[in-house]
Short mmCIF file of C-alpha atoms in Angstrom, two decimals:
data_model
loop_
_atom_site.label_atom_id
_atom_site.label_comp_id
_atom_site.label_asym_id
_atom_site.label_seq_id
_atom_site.Cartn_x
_atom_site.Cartn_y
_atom_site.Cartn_z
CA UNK A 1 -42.41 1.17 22.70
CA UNK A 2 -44.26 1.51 19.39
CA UNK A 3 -44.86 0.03 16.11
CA UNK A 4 -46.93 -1.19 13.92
CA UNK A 5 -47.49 2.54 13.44
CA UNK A 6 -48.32 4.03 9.43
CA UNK A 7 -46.49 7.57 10.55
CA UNK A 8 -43.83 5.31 12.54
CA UNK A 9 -42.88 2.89 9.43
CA UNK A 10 -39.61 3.29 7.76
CA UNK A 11 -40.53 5.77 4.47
CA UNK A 12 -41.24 3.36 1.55
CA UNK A 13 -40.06 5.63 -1.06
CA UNK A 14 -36.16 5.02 0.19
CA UNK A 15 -36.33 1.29 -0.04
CA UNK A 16 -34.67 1.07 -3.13
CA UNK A 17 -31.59 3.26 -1.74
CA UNK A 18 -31.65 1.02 1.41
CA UNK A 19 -31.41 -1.84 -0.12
CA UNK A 20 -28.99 -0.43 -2.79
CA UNK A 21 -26.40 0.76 0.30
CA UNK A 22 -27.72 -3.18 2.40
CA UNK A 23 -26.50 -4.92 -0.72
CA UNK A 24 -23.40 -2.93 -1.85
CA UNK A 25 -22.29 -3.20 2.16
CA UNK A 26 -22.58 -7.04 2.01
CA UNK A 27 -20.99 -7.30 -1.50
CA UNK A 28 -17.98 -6.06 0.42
CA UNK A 29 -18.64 -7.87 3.55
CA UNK A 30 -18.21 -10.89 1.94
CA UNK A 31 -15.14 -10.03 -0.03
CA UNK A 32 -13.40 -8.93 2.54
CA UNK A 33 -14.12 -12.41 4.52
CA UNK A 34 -13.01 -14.31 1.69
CA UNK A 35 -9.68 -12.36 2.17
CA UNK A 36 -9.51 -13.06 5.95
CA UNK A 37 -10.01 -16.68 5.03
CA UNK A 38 -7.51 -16.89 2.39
CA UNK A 39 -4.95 -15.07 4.37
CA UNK A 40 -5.01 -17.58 7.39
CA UNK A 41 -4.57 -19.88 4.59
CA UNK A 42 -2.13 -18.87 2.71
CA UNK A 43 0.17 -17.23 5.47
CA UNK A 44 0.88 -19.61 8.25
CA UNK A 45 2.95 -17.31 10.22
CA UNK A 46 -0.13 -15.70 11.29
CA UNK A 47 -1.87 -18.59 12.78
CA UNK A 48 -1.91 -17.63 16.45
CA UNK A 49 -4.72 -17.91 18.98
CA UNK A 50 -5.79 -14.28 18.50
CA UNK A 51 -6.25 -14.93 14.38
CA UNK A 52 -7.72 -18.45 15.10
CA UNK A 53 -10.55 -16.77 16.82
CA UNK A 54 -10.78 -14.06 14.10
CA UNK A 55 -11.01 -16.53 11.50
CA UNK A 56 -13.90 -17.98 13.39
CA UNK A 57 -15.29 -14.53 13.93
CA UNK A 58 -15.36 -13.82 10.22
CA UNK A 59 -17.19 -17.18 9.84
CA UNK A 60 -20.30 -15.49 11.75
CA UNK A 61 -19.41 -12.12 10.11
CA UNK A 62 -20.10 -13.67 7.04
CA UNK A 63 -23.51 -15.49 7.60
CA UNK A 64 -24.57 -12.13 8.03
CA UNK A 65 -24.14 -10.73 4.63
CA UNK A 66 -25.80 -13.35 2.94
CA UNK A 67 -28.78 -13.23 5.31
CA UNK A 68 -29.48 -9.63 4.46
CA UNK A 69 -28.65 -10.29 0.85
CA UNK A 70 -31.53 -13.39 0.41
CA UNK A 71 -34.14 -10.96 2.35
CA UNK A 72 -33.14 -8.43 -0.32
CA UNK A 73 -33.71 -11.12 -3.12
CA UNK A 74 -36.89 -12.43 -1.35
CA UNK A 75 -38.67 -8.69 -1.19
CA UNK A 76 -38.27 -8.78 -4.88
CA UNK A 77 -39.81 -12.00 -5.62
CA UNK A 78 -42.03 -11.88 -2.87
CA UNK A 79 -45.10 -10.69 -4.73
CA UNK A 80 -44.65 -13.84 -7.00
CA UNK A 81 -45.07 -15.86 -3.76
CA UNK A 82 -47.74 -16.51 -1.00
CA UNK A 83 -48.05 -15.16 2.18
CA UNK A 84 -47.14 -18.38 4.13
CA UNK A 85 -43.82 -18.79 2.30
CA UNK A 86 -42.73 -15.21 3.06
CA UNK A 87 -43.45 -15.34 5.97
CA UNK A 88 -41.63 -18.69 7.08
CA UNK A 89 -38.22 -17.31 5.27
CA UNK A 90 -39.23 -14.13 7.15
CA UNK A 91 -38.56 -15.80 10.63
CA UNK A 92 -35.52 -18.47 9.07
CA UNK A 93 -33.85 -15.00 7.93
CA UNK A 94 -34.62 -13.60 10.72
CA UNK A 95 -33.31 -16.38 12.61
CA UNK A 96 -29.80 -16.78 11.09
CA UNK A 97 -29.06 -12.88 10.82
CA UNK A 98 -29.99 -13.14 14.39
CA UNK A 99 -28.11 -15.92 15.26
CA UNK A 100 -24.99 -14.60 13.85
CA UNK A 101 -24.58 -11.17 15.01
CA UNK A 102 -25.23 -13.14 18.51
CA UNK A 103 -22.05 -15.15 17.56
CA UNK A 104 -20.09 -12.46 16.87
CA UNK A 105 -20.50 -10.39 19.58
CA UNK A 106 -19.64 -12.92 22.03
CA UNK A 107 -16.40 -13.47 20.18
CA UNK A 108 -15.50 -10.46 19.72
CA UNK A 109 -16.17 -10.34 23.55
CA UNK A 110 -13.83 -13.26 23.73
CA UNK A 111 -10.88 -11.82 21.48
CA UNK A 112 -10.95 -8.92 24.18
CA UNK A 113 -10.50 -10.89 26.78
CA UNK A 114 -8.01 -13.43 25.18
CA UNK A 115 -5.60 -10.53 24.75
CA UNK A 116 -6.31 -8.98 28.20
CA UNK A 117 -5.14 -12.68 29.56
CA UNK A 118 -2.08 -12.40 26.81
CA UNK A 119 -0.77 -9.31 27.68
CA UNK A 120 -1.28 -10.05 31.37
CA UNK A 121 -0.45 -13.61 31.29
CA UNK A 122 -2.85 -14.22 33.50
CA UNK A 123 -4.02 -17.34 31.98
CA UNK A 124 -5.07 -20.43 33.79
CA UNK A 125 -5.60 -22.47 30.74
CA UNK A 126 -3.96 -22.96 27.54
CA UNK A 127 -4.70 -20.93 24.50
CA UNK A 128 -6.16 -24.32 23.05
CA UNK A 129 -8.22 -25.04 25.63
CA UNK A 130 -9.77 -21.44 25.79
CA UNK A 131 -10.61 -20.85 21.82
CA UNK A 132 -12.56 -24.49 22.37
CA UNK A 133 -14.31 -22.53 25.22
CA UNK A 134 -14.50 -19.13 23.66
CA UNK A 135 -16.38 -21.69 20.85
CA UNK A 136 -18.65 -23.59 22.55
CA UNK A 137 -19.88 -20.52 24.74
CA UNK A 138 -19.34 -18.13 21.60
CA UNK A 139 -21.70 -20.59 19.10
CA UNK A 140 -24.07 -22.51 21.73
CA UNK A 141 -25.78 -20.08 23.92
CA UNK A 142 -26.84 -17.73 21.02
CA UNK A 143 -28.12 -21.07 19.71
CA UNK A 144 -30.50 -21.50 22.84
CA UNK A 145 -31.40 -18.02 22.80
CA UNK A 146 -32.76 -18.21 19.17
CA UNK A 147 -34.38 -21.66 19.82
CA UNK A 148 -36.22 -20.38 23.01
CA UNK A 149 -37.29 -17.00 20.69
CA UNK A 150 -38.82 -19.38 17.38
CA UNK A 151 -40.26 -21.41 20.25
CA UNK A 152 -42.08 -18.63 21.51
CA UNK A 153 -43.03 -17.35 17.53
CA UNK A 154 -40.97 -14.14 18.51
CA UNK A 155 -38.70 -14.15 15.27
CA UNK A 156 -40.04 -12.49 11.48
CA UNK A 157 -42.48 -9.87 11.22
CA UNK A 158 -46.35 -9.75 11.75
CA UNK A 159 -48.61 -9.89 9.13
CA UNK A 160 -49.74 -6.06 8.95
CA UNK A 161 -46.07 -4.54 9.99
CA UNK A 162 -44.00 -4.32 6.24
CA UNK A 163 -41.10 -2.29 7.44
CA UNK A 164 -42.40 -0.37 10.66
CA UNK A 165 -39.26 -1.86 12.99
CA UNK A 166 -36.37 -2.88 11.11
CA UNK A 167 -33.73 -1.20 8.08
CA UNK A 168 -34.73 -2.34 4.22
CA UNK A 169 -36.45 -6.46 3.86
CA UNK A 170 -34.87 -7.88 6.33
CA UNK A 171 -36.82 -9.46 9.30
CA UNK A 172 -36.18 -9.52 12.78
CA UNK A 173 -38.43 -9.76 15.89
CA UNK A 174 -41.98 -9.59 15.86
CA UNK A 175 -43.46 -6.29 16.65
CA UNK A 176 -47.11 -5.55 17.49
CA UNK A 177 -48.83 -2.98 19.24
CA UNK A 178 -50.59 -5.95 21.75
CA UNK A 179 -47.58 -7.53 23.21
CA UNK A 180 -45.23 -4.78 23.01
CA UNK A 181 -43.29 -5.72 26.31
CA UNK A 182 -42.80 -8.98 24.74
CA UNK A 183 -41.20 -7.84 21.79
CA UNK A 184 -39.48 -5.11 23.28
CA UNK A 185 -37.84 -8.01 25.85
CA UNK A 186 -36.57 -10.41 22.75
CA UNK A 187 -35.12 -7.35 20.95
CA UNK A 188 -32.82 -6.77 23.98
CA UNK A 189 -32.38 -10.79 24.30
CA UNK A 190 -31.31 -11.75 20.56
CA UNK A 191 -29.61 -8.72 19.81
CA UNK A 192 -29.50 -5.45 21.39
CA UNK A 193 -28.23 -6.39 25.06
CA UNK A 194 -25.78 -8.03 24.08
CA UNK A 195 -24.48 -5.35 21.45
CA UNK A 196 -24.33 -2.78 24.37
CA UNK A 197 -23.11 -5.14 26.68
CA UNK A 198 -19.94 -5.99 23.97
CA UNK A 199 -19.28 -2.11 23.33
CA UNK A 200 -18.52 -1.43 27.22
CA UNK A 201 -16.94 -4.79 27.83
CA UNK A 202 -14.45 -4.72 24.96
CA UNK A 203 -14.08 -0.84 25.13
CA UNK A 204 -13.40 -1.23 28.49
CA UNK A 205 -10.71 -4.42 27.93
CA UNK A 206 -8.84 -2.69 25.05
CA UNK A 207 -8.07 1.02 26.97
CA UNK A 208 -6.84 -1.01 30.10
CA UNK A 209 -4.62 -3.21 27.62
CA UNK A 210 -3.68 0.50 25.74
CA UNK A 211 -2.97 1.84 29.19
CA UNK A 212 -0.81 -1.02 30.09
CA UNK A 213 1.42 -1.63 27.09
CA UNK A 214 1.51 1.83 26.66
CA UNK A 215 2.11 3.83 29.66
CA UNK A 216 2.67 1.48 32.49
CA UNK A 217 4.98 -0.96 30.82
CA UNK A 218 6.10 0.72 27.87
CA UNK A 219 6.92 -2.28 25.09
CA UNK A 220 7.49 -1.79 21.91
CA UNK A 221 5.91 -4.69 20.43
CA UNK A 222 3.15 -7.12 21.72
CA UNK A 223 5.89 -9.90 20.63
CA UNK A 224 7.85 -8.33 23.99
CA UNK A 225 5.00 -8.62 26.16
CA UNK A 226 4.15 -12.38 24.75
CA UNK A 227 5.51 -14.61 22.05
CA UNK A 228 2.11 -15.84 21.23
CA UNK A 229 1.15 -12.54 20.07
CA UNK A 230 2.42 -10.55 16.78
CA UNK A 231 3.18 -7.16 16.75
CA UNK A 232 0.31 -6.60 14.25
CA UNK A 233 -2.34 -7.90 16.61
CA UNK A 234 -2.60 -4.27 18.10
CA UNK A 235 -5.19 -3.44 15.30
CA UNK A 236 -7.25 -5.31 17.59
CA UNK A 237 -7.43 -2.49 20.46
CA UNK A 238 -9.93 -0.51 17.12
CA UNK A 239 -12.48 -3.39 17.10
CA UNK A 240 -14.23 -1.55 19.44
CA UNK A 241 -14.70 1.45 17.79
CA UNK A 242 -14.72 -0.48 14.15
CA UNK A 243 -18.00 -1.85 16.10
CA UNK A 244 -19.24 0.82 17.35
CA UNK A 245 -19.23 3.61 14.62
CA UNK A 246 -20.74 0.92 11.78
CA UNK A 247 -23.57 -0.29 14.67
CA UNK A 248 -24.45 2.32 16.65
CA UNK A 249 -26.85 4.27 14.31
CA UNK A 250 -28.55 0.57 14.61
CA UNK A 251 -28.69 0.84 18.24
CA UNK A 252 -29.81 4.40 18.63
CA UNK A 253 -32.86 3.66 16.20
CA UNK A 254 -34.20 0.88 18.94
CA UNK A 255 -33.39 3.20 21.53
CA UNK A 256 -35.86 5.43 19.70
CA UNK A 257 -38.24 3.29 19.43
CA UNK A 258 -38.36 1.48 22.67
CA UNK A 259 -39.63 4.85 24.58
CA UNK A 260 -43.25 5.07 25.09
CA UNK A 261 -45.63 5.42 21.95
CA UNK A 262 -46.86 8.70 22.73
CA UNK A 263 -42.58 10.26 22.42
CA UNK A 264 -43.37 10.81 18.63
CA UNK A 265 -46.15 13.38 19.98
CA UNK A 266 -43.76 14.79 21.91
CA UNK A 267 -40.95 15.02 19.25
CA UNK A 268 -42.07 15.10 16.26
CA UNK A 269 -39.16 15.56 14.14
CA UNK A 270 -38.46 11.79 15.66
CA UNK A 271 -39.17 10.65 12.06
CA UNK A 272 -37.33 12.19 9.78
CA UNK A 273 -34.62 11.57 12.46
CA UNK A 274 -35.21 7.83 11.92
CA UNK A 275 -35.22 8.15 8.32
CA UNK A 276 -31.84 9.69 8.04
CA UNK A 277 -30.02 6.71 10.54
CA UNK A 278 -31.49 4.02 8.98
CA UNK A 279 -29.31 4.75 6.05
CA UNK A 280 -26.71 4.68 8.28
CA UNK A 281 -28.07 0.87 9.57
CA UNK A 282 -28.30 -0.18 5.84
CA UNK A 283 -24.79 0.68 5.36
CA UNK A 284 -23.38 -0.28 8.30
CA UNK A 285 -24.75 -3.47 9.92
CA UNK A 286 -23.40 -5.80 7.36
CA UNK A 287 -20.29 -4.15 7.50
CA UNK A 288 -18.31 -5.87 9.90
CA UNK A 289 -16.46 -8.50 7.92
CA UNK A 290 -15.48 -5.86 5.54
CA UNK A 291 -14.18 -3.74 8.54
CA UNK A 292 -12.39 -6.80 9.84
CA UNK A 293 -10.77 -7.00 6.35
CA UNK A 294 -9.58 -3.23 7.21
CA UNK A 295 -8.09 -4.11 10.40
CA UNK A 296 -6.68 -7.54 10.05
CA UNK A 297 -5.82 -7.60 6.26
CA UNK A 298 -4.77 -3.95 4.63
CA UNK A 299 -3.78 -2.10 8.00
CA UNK A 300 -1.82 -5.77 8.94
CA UNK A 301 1.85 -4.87 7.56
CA UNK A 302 3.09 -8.40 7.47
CA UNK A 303 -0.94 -10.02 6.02
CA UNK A 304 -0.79 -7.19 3.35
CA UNK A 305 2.89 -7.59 2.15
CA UNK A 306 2.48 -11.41 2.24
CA UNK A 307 -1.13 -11.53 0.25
CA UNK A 308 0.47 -9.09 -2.19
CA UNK A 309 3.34 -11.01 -2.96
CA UNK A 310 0.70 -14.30 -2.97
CA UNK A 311 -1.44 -12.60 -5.64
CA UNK A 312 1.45 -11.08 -7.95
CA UNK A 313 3.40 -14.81 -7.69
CA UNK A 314 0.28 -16.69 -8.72
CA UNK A 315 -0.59 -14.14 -11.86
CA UNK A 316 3.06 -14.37 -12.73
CA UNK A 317 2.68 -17.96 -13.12
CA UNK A 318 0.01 -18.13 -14.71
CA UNK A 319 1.34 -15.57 -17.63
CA UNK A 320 4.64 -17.68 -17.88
CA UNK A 321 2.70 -20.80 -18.59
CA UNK A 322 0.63 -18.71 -21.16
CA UNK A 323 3.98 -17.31 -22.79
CA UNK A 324 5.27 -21.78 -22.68
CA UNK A 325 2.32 -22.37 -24.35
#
């Protein structure tokens, strides 16, 4: 692994496109969470366990977002600031951006699995009793895992690395030539096992639920297969690949770097490689509440009808009371 590197550091001259691309990407992330929310809201028919646990889902989807968004706003002001400061919001950033993306790959772990017990009905507890569970597991052990890593003074960035490991401002796990292993272990343990471990597990969970309402069984709806399931919920065999086409460039970059320092000697080209995906990372790490919005909001027949109707109603109201007045 390398870094802390002057010919490995992300090129300073693109920061201001990164962050353009980081901030425009969570502008939209958090719309489109605001829209999740209000939907569940708004449309009650939709309140099943599988939208129960996107709702909480989009909760961590969205603390994302605004993580990247104040380490965006802190790089600008940071100058005005002293080094002590930056660097404490540097590893509480780093922290809750962590923390999150945790979160929400155990849940969407746990959505996975939640419809691979519906359409199965192979459950041994009630839905009620496993969203509490898919909760406490979903929320509390990423909460150890980022306690154990600011115990240890793993979490922000050193004080001579500005953007060597990492996409735009935003913090994440210390990286220094000295205790490489170190670093190179807390990257896989606050983030990027458990990424790689969610694209096989759900990937794996959604073809064998494709395969089975598909071919073997043949329903037409999920409704046929369980009542606690809508028909719409099938968007949910894409999270996967949602997932995996906004993260991956994320992924491959660590991969990258977590080879032996001496790969950039052997591949050279390695950089401007690097340079190219983490435009790719900007864009696409804070994505995911905007992709849920995709999925589970404008590609949901019944969610987009209903939110259409909501928001032409309520501006039709509000011009009659206009024209009374």
């Amino acid at each position: 692994m390398y870094c802390n590197e002057p010919q490995n550091a992300t090129n300073t001259n693109n920061t201001n496109t990164v962050e353009a691309l980081t901030a425009v990407s969570c502008s939209l992330s958090i719309l489109g969470a605001c829209v999740i929310f209000l939907s569940y809201i708004v449309i009650p028919e939709i309140r099943n366990p599988t939208r129960k646990l996107v709702t909480w889902l989009t909760v961590a989807d969205l603390l994302q977002p605004f993580g990247y968004l104040s380490a965006i706003v802190a790089e600008k002001v940071g100058h005005a600031t002293s080094g002590d400061v930056n660097n404490q919001f540097c590893t509480l950033q780093s922290a809750v951006t962590s923390y999150a993306s945790l979160v929400s790959f155990f849940l969407t772990t746990a959505i996975a699995l939640h419809l691979f017990r519906a359409v199965n009905k192979r459950g041994c507890i009630s839905n009620s009793v496993f969203i509490i569970s898919a909760n406490i597991v979903s929320w509390g052990i990423p909460a150890v895992i980022i306690y154990v890593a600011l115990s240890e003074n793993m979490l922000g960035r050193e004080q001579d690395d500005s953007q060597t490991f990492g996409t735009g401002p935003w913090c994440w796990v210390k990286c220094d030539s000295g205790k490489t292993s170190k670093s190179l272990l807390y990257m896989l343990l606050t983030g990027k096992a458990f990424e790689i471990q969610c694209y096989i597990y759900t990937a794996t969970l959604y073809c064998l639920l494709k395969w089975k309402m598909y071919i073997a069984r043949r329903f037409r709806s999920l409704n046929e297969v369980n009542p606690d399931l809508r028909d719409d919920d099938k968007n949910f065999l894409f999270v996967w690949l949602m997932l995996l086409s906004i993260r991956i460039w994320g992924t491959i970059r660590f991969l990258m770097r977590a080879i032996p320092e001496d790969y950039s000697k052997v591949s050279p080209n390695m950089t401007a490689v690097d340079n190219v995906f983490v435009y790719m990372q900007a864009a696409g790490d804070p994505a995911q509440a905007f992709c849920n919005f995709i999925l589970f909001c404008l590609l949901d027949n019944e969610v987009r009808v209903k939110l259409k109707r909501f928001v032409f109603c309520r501006a039709s109201q509000y011009e009659n009371v206009d024209a009374i007045r």
